[in-house]
């Protein structure tokens, strides 16, 4: 059997400190780069400057390496300035009830009831989403600094019905094609 695991950027950059996982191959997680609560001004899913800081030297990882890029979004809910929940779906519905207050940050303009949460007027939402331009910039950085082989697999995480609607078929195809240029 072939065994694989995901690999965060820190252990990728510092294999001498962190060790090499005892697996046949790894998938490099090029997402969830920053603590979302500790960094309210940055997109914690994908910040290309943060990605570039980990991929600052051209490196060949000691075992087979695949790549995973984010195409998902989420909403972090803050009530009374305290983090309460992450919402992974129904973004279109919720966005109708938000007003922008600063980059990435919104405020509820009316009460909204979802399956397991009640959002109130004045609640704050940090809405993090990924654009096609950000994915393309990440691909450019990865291609310059990561050594691939002929069997490297590129994964877009995660492909559910709501998340994939953010991108056209052409954009999705271009993400994959960009790796072969």
PDB file of C-alpha atoms in Angstrom, residues 6-136:
ATOM      1  CA  UNK A   6      -0.544  16.419   3.884  1.00  0.00           C
ATOM      2  CA  UNK A   7       2.444  18.615   4.608  1.00  0.00           C
ATOM      3  CA  UNK A   8       2.257  22.153   5.917  1.00  0.00           C
ATOM      4  CA  UNK A   9       4.646  24.786   4.622  1.00  0.00           C
ATOM      5  CA  UNK A  10       6.771  25.047   7.774  1.00  0.00           C
ATOM      6  CA  UNK A  11       7.881  21.385   7.744  1.00  0.00           C
ATOM      7  CA  UNK A  12       8.369  21.664   3.974  1.00  0.00           C
ATOM      8  CA  UNK A  13      10.722  24.612   4.397  1.00  0.00           C
ATOM      9  CA  UNK A  14      12.560  23.094   7.372  1.00  0.00           C
ATOM     10  CA  UNK A  15      12.823  19.330   6.792  1.00  0.00           C
ATOM     11  CA  UNK A  16      16.058  19.182   8.819  1.00  0.00           C
ATOM     12  CA  UNK A  17      14.253  20.562  11.890  1.00  0.00           C
ATOM     13  CA  UNK A  18      10.881  18.901  11.375  1.00  0.00           C
ATOM     14  CA  UNK A  19      11.880  15.627   9.775  1.00  0.00           C
ATOM     15  CA  UNK A  20      10.490  13.881   6.739  1.00  0.00           C
ATOM     16  CA  UNK A  21       7.151  12.092   7.243  1.00  0.00           C
ATOM     17  CA  UNK A  22       7.500   8.282   7.036  1.00  0.00           C
ATOM     18  CA  UNK A  23       5.269   8.061   3.962  1.00  0.00           C
ATOM     19  CA  UNK A  24       5.614   7.409   0.240  1.00  0.00           C
ATOM     20  CA  UNK A  25       4.471  10.871  -0.806  1.00  0.00           C
ATOM     21  CA  UNK A  26       3.189  14.176   0.585  1.00  0.00           C
ATOM     22  CA  UNK A  27       0.732  16.814  -0.566  1.00  0.00           C
ATOM     23  CA  UNK A  28       1.953  20.333   0.131  1.00  0.00           C
ATOM     24  CA  UNK A  29      -0.878  22.399   1.669  1.00  0.00           C
ATOM     25  CA  UNK A  30      -0.647  25.811   0.032  1.00  0.00           C
ATOM     26  CA  UNK A  31      -3.533  27.109   2.128  1.00  0.00           C
ATOM     27  CA  UNK A  32      -4.474  27.859   5.760  1.00  0.00           C
ATOM     28  CA  UNK A  33      -1.236  29.773   6.096  1.00  0.00           C
ATOM     29  CA  UNK A  34      -2.141  32.180   8.889  1.00  0.00           C
ATOM     30  CA  UNK A  35      -4.052  31.962  12.162  1.00  0.00           C
ATOM     31  CA  UNK A  36      -7.354  33.662  11.240  1.00  0.00           C
ATOM     32  CA  UNK A  37      -8.091  34.989  14.711  1.00  0.00           C
ATOM     33  CA  UNK A  38      -4.609  36.362  15.361  1.00  0.00           C
ATOM     34  CA  UNK A  39      -4.385  38.078  11.956  1.00  0.00           C
ATOM     35  CA  UNK A  40      -7.636  39.984  11.398  1.00  0.00           C
ATOM     36  CA  UNK A  41      -6.276  42.010   8.453  1.00  0.00           C
ATOM     37  CA  UNK A  42      -5.072  39.061   6.360  1.00  0.00           C
ATOM     38  CA  UNK A  43      -6.812  36.339   4.415  1.00  0.00           C
ATOM     39  CA  UNK A  44      -5.846  33.246   6.380  1.00  0.00           C
ATOM     40  CA  UNK A  45      -6.811  30.851   3.597  1.00  0.00           C
ATOM     41  CA  UNK A  46      -4.248  32.173   1.123  1.00  0.00           C
ATOM     42  CA  UNK A  47      -1.917  35.117   1.510  1.00  0.00           C
ATOM     43  CA  UNK A  48       0.502  35.053  -1.437  1.00  0.00           C
ATOM     44  CA  UNK A  49       3.150  37.038   0.464  1.00  0.00           C
ATOM     45  CA  UNK A  50       3.065  34.466   3.266  1.00  0.00           C
ATOM     46  CA  UNK A  51       3.252  31.649   0.707  1.00  0.00           C
ATOM     47  CA  UNK A  52       6.266  33.311  -0.933  1.00  0.00           C
ATOM     48  CA  UNK A  53       8.008  33.615   2.454  1.00  0.00           C
ATOM     49  CA  UNK A  54       7.902  29.816   2.832  1.00  0.00           C
ATOM     50  CA  UNK A  55       8.798  29.159  -0.792  1.00  0.00           C
ATOM     51  CA  UNK A  56      11.756  31.532  -0.995  1.00  0.00           C
ATOM     52  CA  UNK A  57      14.373  29.016  -2.165  1.00  0.00           C
ATOM     53  CA  UNK A  58      14.033  26.522  -5.038  1.00  0.00           C
ATOM     54  CA  UNK A  59      13.761  23.178  -3.280  1.00  0.00           C
ATOM     55  CA  UNK A  60      13.372  19.511  -4.167  1.00  0.00           C
ATOM     56  CA  UNK A  61      11.638  17.726  -1.332  1.00  0.00           C
ATOM     57  CA  UNK A  62      13.231  14.358  -0.430  1.00  0.00           C
ATOM     58  CA  UNK A  63      10.060  12.367  -1.283  1.00  0.00           C
ATOM     59  CA  UNK A  64       7.388  12.716  -3.960  1.00  0.00           C
ATOM     60  CA  UNK A  65       5.463  15.968  -3.635  1.00  0.00           C
ATOM     61  CA  UNK A  66       1.955  16.825  -4.821  1.00  0.00           C
ATOM     62  CA  UNK A  67       0.351  20.269  -4.500  1.00  0.00           C
ATOM     63  CA  UNK A  68      -2.988  21.371  -2.994  1.00  0.00           C
ATOM     64  CA  UNK A  69      -4.407  24.854  -3.622  1.00  0.00           C
ATOM     65  CA  UNK A  70      -7.508  26.411  -2.041  1.00  0.00           C
ATOM     66  CA  UNK A  71     -10.641  27.356  -3.924  1.00  0.00           C
ATOM     67  CA  UNK A  72     -12.922  27.561  -0.907  1.00  0.00           C
ATOM     68  CA  UNK A  73     -14.204  30.418   1.191  1.00  0.00           C
ATOM     69  CA  UNK A  74     -15.526  30.790   4.708  1.00  0.00           C
ATOM     70  CA  UNK A  75     -17.127  33.308   6.983  1.00  0.00           C
ATOM     71  CA  UNK A  76     -15.890  33.781  10.517  1.00  0.00           C
ATOM     72  CA  UNK A  77     -18.663  35.035  12.786  1.00  0.00           C
ATOM     73  CA  UNK A  78     -17.923  37.429  15.645  1.00  0.00           C
ATOM     74  CA  UNK A  79     -20.618  38.323  18.152  1.00  0.00           C
ATOM     75  CA  UNK A  80     -19.791  41.012  20.724  1.00  0.00           C
ATOM     76  CA  UNK A  81     -16.245  41.011  19.283  1.00  0.00           C
ATOM     77  CA  UNK A  82     -15.772  37.323  20.166  1.00  0.00           C
ATOM     78  CA  UNK A  83     -15.229  34.609  17.587  1.00  0.00           C
ATOM     79  CA  UNK A  84     -18.123  32.126  17.635  1.00  0.00           C
ATOM     80  CA  UNK A  85     -18.214  30.061  14.464  1.00  0.00           C
ATOM     81  CA  UNK A  86     -17.031  29.444  10.928  1.00  0.00           C
ATOM     82  CA  UNK A  87     -19.720  29.215   8.245  1.00  0.00           C
ATOM     83  CA  UNK A  88     -18.788  27.153   5.199  1.00  0.00           C
ATOM     84  CA  UNK A  89     -21.962  27.476   3.131  1.00  0.00           C
ATOM     85  CA  UNK A  90     -24.948  29.747   2.416  1.00  0.00           C
ATOM     86  CA  UNK A  91     -22.560  32.610   1.667  1.00  0.00           C
ATOM     87  CA  UNK A  92     -24.730  34.004  -1.128  1.00  0.00           C
ATOM     88  CA  UNK A  93     -27.690  34.256   1.219  1.00  0.00           C
ATOM     89  CA  UNK A  94     -25.686  35.824   4.027  1.00  0.00           C
ATOM     90  CA  UNK A  95     -23.925  38.320   1.719  1.00  0.00           C
ATOM     91  CA  UNK A  96     -27.321  39.888   0.930  1.00  0.00           C
ATOM     92  CA  UNK A  97     -27.474  41.020   4.562  1.00  0.00           C
ATOM     93  CA  UNK A  98     -23.957  42.441   4.918  1.00  0.00           C
ATOM     94  CA  UNK A  99     -22.381  45.838   4.544  1.00  0.00           C
ATOM     95  CA  UNK A 100     -18.648  46.256   4.093  1.00  0.00           C
ATOM     96  CA  UNK A 101     -16.868  48.013   6.969  1.00  0.00           C
ATOM     97  CA  UNK A 102     -13.194  47.436   6.008  1.00  0.00           C
ATOM     98  CA  UNK A 103     -11.220  44.984   3.859  1.00  0.00           C
ATOM     99  CA  UNK A 104     -12.409  41.401   4.558  1.00  0.00           C
ATOM    100  CA  UNK A 105     -14.858  42.648   7.236  1.00  0.00           C
ATOM    101  CA  UNK A 106     -18.617  43.054   7.089  1.00  0.00           C
ATOM    102  CA  UNK A 107     -21.459  43.823   9.463  1.00  0.00           C
ATOM    103  CA  UNK A 108     -24.922  42.248   9.516  1.00  0.00           C
ATOM    104  CA  UNK A 109     -27.608  44.752   8.539  1.00  0.00           C
ATOM    105  CA  UNK A 110     -30.506  42.516   9.607  1.00  0.00           C
ATOM    106  CA  UNK A 111     -31.049  39.331  11.571  1.00  0.00           C
ATOM    107  CA  UNK A 112     -30.396  36.061   9.720  1.00  0.00           C
ATOM    108  CA  UNK A 113     -31.311  32.575  10.878  1.00  0.00           C
ATOM    109  CA  UNK A 114     -29.426  29.574   9.543  1.00  0.00           C
ATOM    110  CA  UNK A 115     -29.591  25.903  10.467  1.00  0.00           C
ATOM    111  CA  UNK A 116     -27.548  26.098  13.647  1.00  0.00           C
ATOM    112  CA  UNK A 117     -26.867  29.788  14.249  1.00  0.00           C
ATOM    113  CA  UNK A 118     -28.745  33.008  14.647  1.00  0.00           C
ATOM    114  CA  UNK A 119     -26.890  36.038  13.276  1.00  0.00           C
ATOM    115  CA  UNK A 120     -27.918  39.385  14.697  1.00  0.00           C
ATOM    116  CA  UNK A 121     -27.786  42.939  13.406  1.00  0.00           C
ATOM    117  CA  UNK A 122     -24.339  44.292  14.238  1.00  0.00           C
ATOM    118  CA  UNK A 123     -22.554  40.916  14.236  1.00  0.00           C
ATOM    119  CA  UNK A 124     -19.233  41.096  12.393  1.00  0.00           C
ATOM    120  CA  UNK A 125     -18.253  38.690   9.640  1.00  0.00           C
ATOM    121  CA  UNK A 126     -14.726  38.193   8.352  1.00  0.00           C
ATOM    122  CA  UNK A 127     -15.362  36.826   4.861  1.00  0.00           C
ATOM    123  CA  UNK A 128     -12.349  35.151   3.337  1.00  0.00           C
ATOM    124  CA  UNK A 129     -12.535  34.007  -0.260  1.00  0.00           C
ATOM    125  CA  UNK A 130     -10.027  33.253  -2.971  1.00  0.00           C
ATOM    126  CA  UNK A 131      -9.914  34.881  -6.399  1.00  0.00           C
ATOM    127  CA  UNK A 132      -8.659  33.372  -9.632  1.00  0.00           C
ATOM    128  CA  UNK A 133      -5.902  36.013  -9.687  1.00  0.00           C
ATOM    129  CA  UNK A 134      -4.684  34.902  -6.254  1.00  0.00           C
ATOM    130  CA  UNK A 135      -4.589  31.251  -7.342  1.00  0.00           C
ATOM    131  CA  UNK A 136      -2.664  32.213 -10.478  1.00  0.00           C
TER     132      UNK A 136
END
